[in-house]
Amino acid sequence: MSDFQFDKIALIGIGLIGSSIARAIKLHGLAREISISTRSPLTLARAEELELGTFYTESAAECVKDADLVIVSVPVGASGAVAEQIAPALKQGAILTDVGSTKASVISQMQPFVPEGVHFIPGHPVAGTEHSGPDAGFADLFEGRWCILTPVEDTDAEAVRKLRSFWESLGSRVDEMDAEHHDKVLAIVSHLPHIIAYNIVGTAEDLETVTESEVIKYSASGFRDFTRLAASDPVMWRDVCLHNKDAILEMLARFSEDLAYLQRAIRWGEGDKLFDLFTRTRAVRRSIIEAGQDIAEADFGRHIRHEK
Amino acid sequence: MSDFQFDKIALIGIGLIGSSIARAIKLHGLAREISISTRSPLTLARAEELELGTFYTESAAECVKDADLVIVSVPVGASGAVAEQIAPALKQGAILTDVGSTKASVISQMQPFVPEGVHFIPGHPVAGTEHSGPDAGFADLFEGRWCILTPVEDTDAEAVRKLRSFWESLGSRVDEMDAEHHDKVLAIVSHLPHIIAYNIVGTAEDLETVTESEVIKYSASGFRDFTRLAASDPVMWRDVCLHNKDAILEMLARFSEDLAYLQRAIRWGEGDKLFDLFTRTRAVRRSIIEAGQDIAEADFGRHIRHEK
């Protein structure tokens, strides 16, 4: 018997997340074979150059053949098409999971194609950077981060246990919740921040009274933080917006309502209201640092490593 | 003749900015004497423990006596009161400057008190972190950052030249512009980002359907970036909001207008509009990195130094 968690793992999509998973599988020796597939011949060639797997193919169906674990890491809008392509080739008893940032939509897209005898367990490792593509991945991306599984009804408990172990081997902590709740949580902690960041960078770019060069030069005063999120993969984020619409619109409505309150306080010089909000938000940062989800160093430790 | 740029520099306020200036003055040997004043006896004692200066007093007037350069680093709402206190004690020929994030308001507060023969040159080093107080400062805070001077009409050119040299000695690059333009530029690159960050953290905290613990746990997916700015000094930011009202309200209106456009695109599933915005914002980040105003490493280089 082998020591591998899985004999063969198939990775559909080899961008930031897929390639980080590949690197982590290799680092921790979790599979004998790593089969990799992506639609782009260029990306596939690059994955091979980087030696991320043991087998490379443009065919998703060929990729998943005999695989014990199949991980779909594509923009959420492509989940349904991928499921349709791989369904006939999936091995009985295989675990099929994904890494998408929205879960209800992914389930409704993929579930109809999942054959009897295949364990479909939607997942979402809550980790990432603003970079994309196979070169952007790194093995410890998931270290200390949470991975959320959203199993559908009657999912095989043993299959869930195996998938949990897999993510734990990558350094993740694992939570389970239903897809609808996941989508609400992520709408506020991830989707809204990205949309707001994209929006403010767009607003700044469109100004007539302030030049783009001024925006760039003085960006260290706050703006540059937003440009990081706003440099994230456009296809991924377009799909997130389209596939978690209801939760995002709800969070946007609340955000705008709160902003109107703040705007009114500024207009009418209500310093106390401003001070109250600006004080209680400090505590949230402290909690995040205590929970090990960010570093305590000033400015993300950035000034220390600043290129001069 | 001494090699010092100034025989005596007086620092009114010894928080993040004041104490960083003090450390940089010492590091680069820019003054024979550094006189420090702050209203809080505790902060003053801490500044003395940290050996930030050569003389310490709770009296701003006593602090500026015989000083050749006076730097006021207090929340912008306190500028007028400080100017009134120090005015009678200012030395003839001295340069008086400040570091406030708003300039028109500081000028209107301080200018009326400035005695004939004193060179008042408002300034703003565009640098900082989310931490505050005398312990938060560091000598290279201004390294590679811009400092904006907003001289009023008929300012002595030689005095401006001396102040420019001072900031350049701290590693800054120096720009000059009028106060009104400064306030518009900073409203978009700094004030709006902070207000938005405070607001989104407040919105997240107020949700009933998502627990605070969930917001904390999954914050690495975007939210945590905003909590850094939202952990900034509440008094400083209350004052900024109250003292740059018009420019901030203008930028908020544009931001909200753009957000409504984005929200509508999400509601109606207009993927092209989302993709277009999400693509053009990427270029802004690249420009910031090329200008040396942020580091290129993914996630602000954070994963490398992450506390496990």
Coordinates of C-alpha atoms in Angstrom, one line a residue:
Chain A
M1 CA 0.0 0.0 0.0
S2 CA 1.2 3.5 -0.9
D3 CA 1.6 6.3 1.6
F4 CA 0.0 8.7 -0.8
Q5 CA -3.4 10.2 0.1
F6 CA -4.5 9.7 -3.4
D7 CA -3.0 7.6 -6.2
K8 CA -3.9 10.2 -8.9
I9 CA -5.0 13.7 -8.6
A10 CA -6.4 15.6 -11.6
L11 CA -6.2 19.4 -11.7
I12 CA -8.5 21.1 -14.2
G13 CA -7.1 24.7 -14.4
I14 CA -3.6 25.6 -13.4
G15 CA -3.6 29.3 -12.5
L16 CA -2.7 30.8 -9.2
I17 CA -4.8 28.3 -7.2
G18 CA -4.4 25.2 -9.3
S19 CA -0.6 25.6 -9.5
S20 CA -0.4 26.3 -5.8
I21 CA -2.2 23.1 -5.1
A22 CA 0.1 21.2 -7.5
R23 CA 3.2 22.6 -5.8
A24 CA 1.8 21.7 -2.4
I25 CA 0.9 18.2 -3.5
K26 CA 4.4 17.7 -4.7
L27 CA 6.0 19.2 -1.6
H28 CA 4.0 17.1 0.8
G29 CA 4.0 14.0 -1.4
L30 CA 0.2 13.6 -1.4
A31 CA -0.2 11.8 -4.8
R32 CA 1.7 9.4 -7.0
E33 CA 0.4 11.1 -10.2
I34 CA -0.7 14.7 -10.9
S35 CA -2.6 15.1 -14.1
I36 CA -3.0 18.6 -15.4
S37 CA -5.4 20.1 -17.9
T38 CA -6.1 23.6 -19.1
R39 CA -7.7 25.0 -22.3
S40 CA -4.8 27.3 -23.1
P41 CA -1.9 25.5 -24.8
L42 CA 0.5 28.2 -23.7
T43 CA -0.5 27.8 -20.0
L44 CA -0.3 24.1 -20.3
A45 CA 3.2 24.3 -21.8
R46 CA 4.2 26.6 -19.0
A47 CA 2.9 24.2 -16.4
E48 CA 5.0 21.5 -17.9
E49 CA 8.1 23.7 -18.0
L50 CA 7.5 24.4 -14.3
E51 CA 7.2 20.6 -13.7
L52 CA 3.9 21.0 -11.8
G53 CA 2.6 17.6 -12.7
T54 CA 3.3 14.2 -14.2
F55 CA 0.9 14.4 -17.2
Y56 CA -0.4 17.3 -19.3
T57 CA -3.4 17.5 -21.6
E58 CA -5.7 20.0 -23.2
S59 CA -8.6 17.6 -22.7
A60 CA -10.3 17.9 -19.3
A61 CA -11.9 14.4 -19.9
E62 CA -8.6 12.8 -20.5
C63 CA -7.1 14.5 -17.5
V64 CA -9.6 13.1 -15.0
K65 CA -9.4 9.5 -16.3
D66 CA -8.6 7.1 -13.3
A67 CA -8.2 10.1 -11.0
D68 CA -9.2 9.6 -7.3
L69 CA -9.5 13.3 -6.7
V70 CA -10.4 15.9 -9.3
I71 CA -10.0 19.6 -8.4
V72 CA -11.6 22.1 -10.7
S73 CA -9.9 25.5 -10.5
V74 CA -11.5 27.6 -13.2
P75 CA -13.4 30.9 -13.2
V76 CA -16.8 30.0 -11.7
G77 CA -18.6 30.8 -14.9
A78 CA -16.8 27.9 -16.6
S79 CA -17.7 25.3 -13.9
G80 CA -20.8 23.9 -15.7
A81 CA -19.0 23.4 -19.0
V82 CA -16.1 21.6 -17.3
A83 CA -18.5 19.3 -15.4
E84 CA -20.2 18.4 -18.6
Q85 CA -16.9 17.6 -20.3
I86 CA -15.4 15.5 -17.5
A87 CA -18.6 13.7 -16.4
P88 CA -18.4 10.6 -18.7
A89 CA -14.7 10.1 -17.8
L90 CA -14.9 10.3 -14.0
K91 CA -13.9 7.2 -12.1
Q92 CA -16.4 5.5 -9.8
G93 CA -15.7 6.5 -6.2
A94 CA -13.7 9.5 -7.2
I95 CA -14.0 12.8 -5.2
L96 CA -14.8 15.8 -7.4
T97 CA -14.3 19.2 -5.8
D98 CA -13.7 22.8 -6.9
V99 CA -12.1 26.0 -5.5
G100 CA -14.7 28.6 -6.7
S101 CA -15.4 31.8 -4.8
T102 CA -19.2 31.3 -5.1
K103 CA -20.8 28.0 -4.1
A104 CA -24.6 28.0 -4.9
S105 CA -23.9 28.8 -8.5
V106 CA -21.2 26.2 -8.8
I107 CA -23.4 23.6 -7.3
S108 CA -26.3 24.4 -9.7
Q109 CA -23.9 24.3 -12.6
M110 CA -22.0 21.1 -11.8
Q111 CA -24.4 18.9 -9.8
P112 CA -26.6 18.0 -12.8
F113 CA -23.6 16.4 -14.5
V114 CA -22.2 14.5 -11.6
P115 CA -22.6 10.7 -12.2
E116 CA -23.9 8.3 -9.6
G117 CA -21.0 7.0 -7.5
V118 CA -18.9 10.1 -7.8
H119 CA -18.6 12.2 -4.6
F120 CA -19.1 15.9 -5.5
I121 CA -18.0 18.1 -2.6
P122 CA -17.8 21.8 -3.5
G123 CA -15.0 23.7 -1.8
H124 CA -13.3 27.1 -1.5
P125 CA -9.9 27.7 -0.1
V126 CA -10.1 31.3 1.2
A127 CA -6.6 32.3 0.0
G128 CA -5.0 34.0 -2.9
T129 CA -3.0 37.0 -4.1
E130 CA -3.6 39.6 -6.8
H131 CA -1.3 37.7 -9.2
S132 CA -2.6 35.0 -11.6
G133 CA -1.3 32.2 -13.8
P134 CA 0.8 29.1 -13.2
D135 CA 3.9 31.2 -12.3
A136 CA 2.0 33.0 -9.5
G137 CA 1.3 29.9 -7.3
F138 CA 3.4 28.9 -4.3
A139 CA 3.2 25.8 -2.1
D140 CA 2.4 27.5 1.2
L141 CA -0.5 29.7 -0.1
F142 CA -3.0 27.7 2.0
E143 CA -0.9 27.6 5.1
G144 CA -2.9 28.9 8.1
R145 CA -5.8 29.9 5.8
W146 CA -9.3 28.5 6.0
C147 CA -10.9 26.1 3.4
I148 CA -14.7 26.0 3.4
L149 CA -16.5 22.9 2.2
T150 CA -20.2 23.1 1.3
P151 CA -21.3 19.5 0.9
V152 CA -24.7 18.9 -0.6
E153 CA -27.2 16.7 1.1
D154 CA -26.4 12.9 1.6
T155 CA -22.7 13.4 0.8
D156 CA -20.6 10.4 1.8
A157 CA -19.0 11.2 5.2
E158 CA -15.8 9.2 4.4
A159 CA -15.3 11.2 1.2
V160 CA -15.7 14.5 3.1
R161 CA -13.2 13.2 5.7
K162 CA -10.7 12.4 3.0
L163 CA -11.1 15.8 1.4
R164 CA -10.7 17.5 4.8
S165 CA -7.5 15.6 5.4
F166 CA -6.2 16.7 2.0
W167 CA -6.7 20.4 2.7
E168 CA -5.3 20.0 6.2
S169 CA -2.2 18.4 4.6
L170 CA -1.8 21.7 2.6
G171 CA -1.8 23.6 5.9
S172 CA -5.4 24.7 5.8
R173 CA -8.0 24.7 8.5
V174 CA -11.3 23.3 7.3
D175 CA -14.9 24.6 7.9
E176 CA -18.2 23.3 6.7
M177 CA -21.3 25.3 6.0
D178 CA -24.1 25.4 3.5
A179 CA -23.6 27.1 0.1
E180 CA -26.0 29.9 0.7
H181 CA -24.3 31.0 3.9
H182 CA -20.9 30.7 2.3
D183 CA -22.1 33.0 -0.5
K184 CA -23.3 35.6 2.0
V185 CA -20.1 35.5 4.1
L186 CA -17.8 35.7 1.1
A187 CA -19.9 38.6 -0.4
I188 CA -18.9 40.7 2.6
V189 CA -15.3 39.5 3.3
S190 CA -14.2 39.2 -0.3
H191 CA -16.5 40.2 -3.1
L192 CA -17.5 43.6 -1.7
P193 CA -13.9 44.5 -0.9
H194 CA -12.8 43.7 -4.5
I195 CA -15.8 45.5 -6.1
I196 CA -15.1 48.6 -3.9
A197 CA -11.4 48.5 -4.7
Y198 CA -12.1 48.2 -8.5
N199 CA -14.6 51.0 -8.2
I200 CA -12.3 53.5 -6.4
V201 CA -9.4 52.9 -8.7
G202 CA -11.8 53.5 -11.6
T203 CA -13.1 56.7 -10.0
A204 CA -9.5 58.0 -9.5
E205 CA -8.6 57.3 -13.1
D206 CA -11.6 59.2 -14.4
L207 CA -10.9 62.5 -12.6
E208 CA -10.3 65.6 -14.7
T209 CA -9.0 67.8 -11.9
V210 CA -6.4 65.4 -10.6
T211 CA -3.9 63.9 -13.0
E212 CA -3.1 60.2 -13.2
S213 CA 0.5 61.0 -12.4
E214 CA -0.6 62.7 -9.2
V215 CA -2.7 59.6 -8.2
I216 CA 0.4 57.4 -8.7
K217 CA 2.9 59.7 -7.0
Y218 CA 0.9 60.2 -3.8
S219 CA -0.6 56.7 -3.7
A220 CA 1.3 55.7 -0.6
S221 CA -1.2 57.7 1.4
G222 CA -3.9 55.0 1.2
F223 CA -4.9 54.5 -2.4
R224 CA -2.2 52.0 -3.3
D225 CA -3.7 49.4 -0.9
F226 CA -6.8 49.3 -3.1
T227 CA -4.9 48.9 -6.3
R228 CA -3.6 45.5 -5.1
L229 CA -7.1 44.0 -5.0
A230 CA -8.0 45.9 -8.2
A231 CA -5.2 44.2 -10.0
S232 CA -6.8 40.8 -9.5
D233 CA -7.8 38.6 -12.4
P234 CA -10.7 40.3 -14.4
V235 CA -12.3 37.1 -15.7
M236 CA -12.4 35.5 -12.3
W237 CA -14.0 38.6 -10.7
R238 CA -16.4 39.2 -13.5
D239 CA -17.7 35.7 -13.0
V240 CA -17.9 36.1 -9.2
C241 CA -20.0 39.3 -9.7
L242 CA -22.3 37.5 -12.1
H243 CA -22.6 34.3 -10.0
N244 CA -23.1 35.7 -6.5
K245 CA -25.4 38.5 -7.6
D246 CA -28.0 38.4 -4.9
A247 CA -25.6 38.4 -1.9
I248 CA -23.4 41.0 -3.5
L249 CA -26.3 43.3 -4.2
E250 CA -27.5 42.9 -0.6
M251 CA -24.0 43.8 0.7
L252 CA -23.7 46.7 -1.7
A253 CA -27.0 48.1 -0.5
R254 CA -25.9 48.0 3.1
F255 CA -22.5 49.5 2.3
S256 CA -24.1 52.4 0.4
E257 CA -26.6 53.0 3.2
D258 CA -23.7 53.2 5.7
L259 CA -21.7 55.4 3.4
A260 CA -24.6 57.8 3.0
Y261 CA -24.8 58.1 6.8
L262 CA -21.1 58.8 7.0
Q263 CA -21.3 61.3 4.1
R264 CA -24.1 63.1 5.9
A265 CA -22.0 63.3 9.1
I266 CA -19.2 64.8 7.1
R267 CA -21.5 67.4 5.5
W268 CA -23.0 68.4 8.8
G269 CA -19.7 68.4 10.7
E270 CA -20.8 65.7 13.1
G271 CA -17.4 64.8 14.5
D272 CA -18.7 62.5 17.2
K273 CA -20.3 60.1 14.7
L274 CA -17.1 60.0 12.7
F275 CA -15.0 59.4 15.8
D276 CA -17.3 56.6 17.0
L277 CA -17.0 54.7 13.8
F278 CA -13.3 55.3 13.4
T279 CA -12.7 54.0 16.9
R280 CA -14.7 50.8 16.7
T281 CA -13.2 49.7 13.4
R282 CA -9.7 49.6 15.1
A283 CA -10.8 46.6 17.2
V284 CA -11.6 44.5 14.1
R285 CA -8.0 44.8 12.9
R286 CA -6.7 43.7 16.3
S287 CA -8.9 40.6 16.2
I288 CA -7.7 39.7 12.7
I289 CA -4.1 39.9 13.8
E290 CA -4.8 37.9 17.0
A291 CA -6.5 35.2 14.8
G292 CA -3.3 34.9 12.7
Q293 CA -5.0 36.2 9.6
D294 CA -2.7 39.2 9.1
I295 CA 0.6 40.4 10.3
A296 CA 0.9 43.0 13.1
E297 CA 3.7 45.0 11.5
A298 CA 2.9 48.5 10.4
D299 CA 1.9 48.9 6.7
F300 CA 1.9 45.1 6.1
G301 CA 5.6 45.1 6.9
R302 CA 5.9 46.9 3.5
H303 CA 8.4 49.7 4.4
I304 CA 11.0 47.1 5.5
R305 CA 11.1 45.5 2.1
H306 CA 10.4 48.5 0.0
E307 CA 12.4 48.7 -3.2
K308 CA 14.3 52.0 -3.1
Chain B
M1 CA 30.1 77.5 11.5
S2 CA 28.1 74.3 12.1
D3 CA 27.2 71.7 9.6
F4 CA 23.7 71.5 10.9
Q5 CA 20.9 72.6 8.5
F6 CA 19.2 74.2 11.5
D7 CA 20.7 75.1 14.9
K8 CA 17.4 74.3 16.7
I9 CA 14.3 72.5 15.4
A10 CA 11.1 72.5 17.5
L11 CA 8.6 69.7 17.1
I12 CA 5.1 70.3 18.3
G13 CA 3.4 66.9 18.5
I14 CA 5.5 63.7 18.7
G15 CA 3.2 61.0 17.3
L16 CA 3.9 58.8 14.3
I17 CA 5.0 61.7 12.0
G18 CA 6.6 63.9 14.7
S19 CA 8.7 61.1 16.1
S20 CA 9.7 59.8 12.7
I21 CA 11.0 63.4 11.9
A22 CA 12.8 63.4 15.2
R23 CA 14.5 60.1 14.5
A24 CA 15.4 61.2 11.0
I25 CA 16.9 64.5 12.2
K26 CA 19.1 62.6 14.6
L27 CA 20.0 59.9 12.1
H28 CA 21.1 62.5 9.5
G29 CA 22.5 65.0 12.0
L30 CA 20.3 67.9 10.8
A31 CA 20.1 70.0 14.0
R32 CA 22.1 70.7 17.1
E33 CA 19.0 70.9 19.3
I34 CA 15.6 69.1 19.0
S35 CA 13.0 70.6 21.2
I36 CA 9.9 68.6 21.7
S37 CA 6.4 69.5 23.0
T38 CA 3.1 67.7 23.3
R39 CA 0.0 68.3 25.4
S40 CA 0.0 64.8 26.9
P41 CA 2.5 64.4 29.8
L42 CA 2.5 60.6 29.2
T43 CA 3.5 61.0 25.6
L44 CA 6.1 63.6 26.5
A45 CA 7.7 61.2 29.1
R46 CA 7.7 58.5 26.5
A47 CA 9.4 60.7 23.9
E48 CA 12.1 61.5 26.5
E49 CA 12.5 57.8 27.3
L50 CA 13.0 57.1 23.6
E51 CA 15.5 60.0 23.6
L52 CA 13.9 61.6 20.6
G53 CA 15.1 65.1 21.4
T54 CA 17.3 67.3 23.5
F55 CA 14.6 69.3 25.4
Y56 CA 11.1 68.4 26.4
T57 CA 8.2 70.6 27.5
E58 CA 4.4 70.6 27.8
S59 CA 4.4 74.2 26.7
A60 CA 4.4 74.7 22.9
A61 CA 5.5 78.4 23.4
E62 CA 8.5 77.3 25.4
C63 CA 9.3 74.7 22.8
V64 CA 9.6 77.0 19.9
K65 CA 11.8 79.6 21.6
D66 CA 14.9 80.3 19.5
A67 CA 14.0 77.6 17.1
D68 CA 15.0 78.1 13.4
L69 CA 12.5 75.5 12.2
V70 CA 9.2 74.7 13.8
I71 CA 7.2 71.7 12.7
V72 CA 3.7 71.3 13.9
S73 CA 2.5 67.7 13.7
V74 CA -0.9 67.6 15.4
P75 CA -4.4 66.6 14.2
V76 CA -5.4 69.3 11.7
G77 CA -8.3 70.5 13.9
A78 CA -5.7 71.6 16.5
S79 CA -3.6 73.7 14.1
G80 CA -5.2 77.0 14.9
A81 CA -4.9 76.7 18.7
V82 CA -1.2 75.7 18.4
A83 CA -0.5 78.7 16.1
E84 CA -2.1 81.0 18.6
Q85 CA 0.0 79.6 21.5
I86 CA 3.4 79.7 19.7
A87 CA 3.0 82.9 17.8
P88 CA 4.4 85.3 20.5
A89 CA 7.4 83.0 21.1
L90 CA 8.4 82.5 17.4
K91 CA 11.9 83.7 16.5
Q92 CA 12.3 86.3 13.8
G93 CA 13.3 84.6 10.5
A94 CA 12.2 81.2 11.7
I95 CA 10.5 78.8 9.3
L96 CA 7.1 77.5 10.5
T97 CA 5.7 74.4 8.8
D98 CA 3.2 71.6 9.5
V99 CA 2.5 68.1 8.3
G100 CA -1.3 68.2 8.1
S101 CA -3.2 66.1 5.5
T102 CA -5.4 69.1 4.7
K103 CA -3.9 72.4 3.6
A104 CA -6.5 75.1 3.0
S105 CA -8.0 74.6 6.4
V106 CA -4.6 74.6 8.1
I107 CA -3.7 77.8 6.3
S108 CA -6.9 79.6 7.3
Q109 CA -6.4 78.4 10.9
M110 CA -2.7 79.3 11.3
Q111 CA -2.0 82.2 8.9
P112 CA -3.8 84.8 11.0
F113 CA -1.4 84.2 13.9
V114 CA 1.8 84.1 12.1
P115 CA 4.0 87.2 13.0
E116 CA 5.7 89.4 10.5
G117 CA 9.2 88.0 9.8
V118 CA 8.3 84.4 10.3
H119 CA 8.2 82.2 7.2
F120 CA 5.0 80.1 7.2
I121 CA 5.2 77.3 4.7
P122 CA 2.5 74.7 5.0
G123 CA 3.6 71.1 4.1
H124 CA 2.5 67.6 3.9
P125 CA 4.7 64.5 3.9
V126 CA 2.6 61.9 2.0
A127 CA 3.7 59.0 4.2
G128 CA 2.4 57.1 7.2
T129 CA 1.3 53.8 8.6
E130 CA -1.8 52.8 10.5
H131 CA 0.1 52.9 13.8
S132 CA 0.2 56.1 16.0
G133 CA 2.1 57.5 18.9
P134 CA 5.9 58.2 19.5
D135 CA 6.7 54.4 19.4
A136 CA 5.3 54.0 15.9
G137 CA 7.7 56.3 14.2
F138 CA 10.8 55.3 12.3
A139 CA 13.6 57.2 10.6
D140 CA 13.1 56.1 7.0
L141 CA 9.3 56.7 6.9
F142 CA 9.8 59.5 4.4
E143 CA 12.4 57.7 2.2
G144 CA 11.2 57.7 -1.4
R145 CA 7.9 59.3 -0.5
W146 CA 6.7 62.7 -1.7
C147 CA 6.4 65.8 0.5
I148 CA 4.0 68.5 -0.8
L149 CA 4.6 72.1 0.1
T150 CA 1.8 74.6 -0.4
P151 CA 3.5 78.0 0.0
V152 CA 1.2 81.0 0.3
E153 CA 1.6 84.1 -1.8
D154 CA 4.9 86.1 -1.4
T155 CA 6.7 83.4 0.5
D156 CA 10.4 84.0 0.8
A157 CA 12.1 81.8 -1.8
E158 CA 15.2 81.2 0.3
A159 CA 13.0 79.8 3.2
V160 CA 11.2 77.5 0.7
R161 CA 14.6 76.3 -0.5
K162 CA 15.8 75.5 3.0
L163 CA 12.6 73.6 3.8
R164 CA 12.9 71.6 0.6
S165 CA 16.5 70.7 1.4
F166 CA 15.3 69.6 4.9
W167 CA 12.7 67.1 3.4
E168 CA 15.2 65.9 0.8
S169 CA 17.6 65.1 3.6
L170 CA 14.9 62.9 5.1
G171 CA 14.8 61.0 1.8
S172 CA 11.7 62.7 0.4
R173 CA 11.0 64.1 -3.0
V174 CA 9.4 67.5 -2.8
D175 CA 6.5 69.0 -4.9
E176 CA 4.9 72.4 -4.7
M177 CA 1.2 73.2 -5.5
D178 CA -1.5 75.4 -4.2
A179 CA -3.5 74.4 -1.2
E180 CA -6.8 73.9 -3.0
H181 CA -5.3 71.5 -5.5
H182 CA -3.5 69.6 -2.7
D183 CA -6.8 69.1 -1.0
K184 CA -8.5 67.7 -4.1
V185 CA -5.6 65.3 -4.8
L186 CA -5.4 64.1 -1.3
A187 CA -9.2 63.7 -1.1
I188 CA -9.0 61.0 -3.8
V189 CA -5.6 59.3 -3.0
S190 CA -5.9 59.3 0.8
H191 CA -9.1 60.6 2.4
L192 CA -11.6 58.7 0.3
P193 CA -9.7 55.4 0.7
H194 CA -9.7 55.8 4.4
I195 CA -13.4 56.7 4.6
I196 CA -14.3 53.8 2.4
A197 CA -12.2 51.4 4.5
Y198 CA -13.7 52.7 7.7
N199 CA -17.1 52.3 6.2
I200 CA -16.8 48.7 4.9
V201 CA -15.3 47.6 8.2
G202 CA -18.3 49.2 9.9
T203 CA -20.8 47.5 7.5
A204 CA -19.2 44.1 8.1
E205 CA -19.3 44.5 11.8
D206 CA -23.0 45.4 11.8
L207 CA -24.3 42.3 9.8
E208 CA -26.7 40.0 11.5
T209 CA -26.4 37.1 9.0
V210 CA -22.6 36.8 9.1
T211 CA -20.9 36.6 12.5
E212 CA -17.9 38.7 13.4
S213 CA -15.9 35.5 13.9
E214 CA -16.6 34.6 10.3
V215 CA -15.5 38.0 9.1
I216 CA -12.2 37.6 11.0
K217 CA -11.5 34.0 9.9
Y218 CA -12.0 34.5 6.2
S219 CA -10.6 38.1 6.1
A220 CA -7.5 37.0 4.0
S221 CA -9.8 36.9 1.0
G222 CA -9.7 40.7 0.7
F223 CA -11.3 42.3 3.8
R224 CA -8.2 42.4 5.9
D225 CA -6.6 44.9 3.5
F226 CA -9.2 47.5 4.5
T227 CA -8.8 46.9 8.2
R228 CA -5.3 48.3 8.0
L229 CA -6.5 51.8 6.9
A230 CA -9.5 51.5 9.2
A231 CA -7.1 51.1 12.2
S232 CA -5.7 54.5 11.7
D233 CA -5.8 57.2 14.3
P234 CA -9.5 58.2 14.8
V235 CA -8.8 61.8 16.0
M236 CA -6.6 62.5 13.0
W237 CA -9.2 61.1 10.6
R238 CA -12.1 62.8 12.2
D239 CA -10.3 66.1 11.8
V240 CA -9.4 65.4 8.1
C241 CA -13.1 64.7 7.3
L242 CA -14.2 67.9 9.0
H243 CA -11.4 70.0 7.5
N244 CA -11.5 68.9 3.9
K245 CA -15.2 68.6 3.6
D246 CA -15.9 70.0 0.2
A247 CA -13.3 68.0 -1.7
I248 CA -14.2 64.8 0.2
L249 CA -17.9 65.3 -0.6
E250 CA -17.1 65.8 -4.2
M251 CA -15.1 62.6 -4.4
L252 CA -17.7 60.7 -2.4
A253 CA -20.3 61.7 -4.9
R254 CA -18.3 60.5 -7.8
F255 CA -17.4 57.3 -6.1
S256 CA -21.1 56.6 -5.3
E257 CA -22.1 57.4 -8.9
D258 CA -19.5 55.0 -10.3
L259 CA -20.6 52.4 -7.7
A260 CA -24.2 52.7 -8.8
Y261 CA -23.1 52.0 -12.4
L262 CA -21.3 48.9 -11.3
Q263 CA -24.2 47.8 -9.2
R264 CA -26.5 48.1 -12.1
A265 CA -24.1 46.1 -14.3
I266 CA -24.1 43.4 -11.7
R267 CA -27.9 43.4 -11.4
W268 CA -28.4 43.1 -15.1
G269 CA -25.6 40.7 -15.7
E270 CA -23.6 43.0 -17.9
G271 CA -20.3 41.1 -17.8
D272 CA -18.6 43.2 -20.5
K273 CA -18.9 46.4 -18.4
L274 CA -17.5 44.6 -15.4
F275 CA -14.6 43.1 -17.4
D276 CA -13.7 46.4 -18.9
L277 CA -13.4 48.1 -15.5
F278 CA -11.6 45.2 -13.9
T279 CA -9.1 45.2 -16.8
R280 CA -8.2 48.9 -16.9
T281 CA -7.6 49.1 -13.1
R282 CA -4.8 46.6 -13.4
A283 CA -2.7 49.1 -15.3
V284 CA -2.9 51.6 -12.4
R285 CA -1.2 49.1 -10.0
R286 CA 1.6 48.5 -12.5
S287 CA 2.2 52.3 -12.8
I288 CA 2.4 52.6 -9.0
I289 CA 5.0 49.8 -8.8
E290 CA 7.0 51.3 -11.6
A291 CA 7.0 54.6 -9.8
G292 CA 8.5 53.0 -6.7
Q293 CA 5.4 53.7 -4.6
D294 CA 4.6 50.1 -3.8
I295 CA 6.4 46.7 -4.0
A296 CA 5.7 44.3 -6.8
E297 CA 5.6 41.2 -4.6
A298 CA 2.3 39.4 -4.4
D299 CA 0.1 40.4 -1.4
F300 CA 2.5 43.2 -0.3
G301 CA 5.1 40.4 0.3
R302 CA 2.9 39.5 3.3
H303 CA 2.8 35.7 2.9
I304 CA 6.6 35.6 3.3
R305 CA 6.6 37.2 6.7
H306 CA 3.3 35.8 7.9
E307 CA 3.3 34.8 11.5
K308 CA 2.3 31.1 11.7

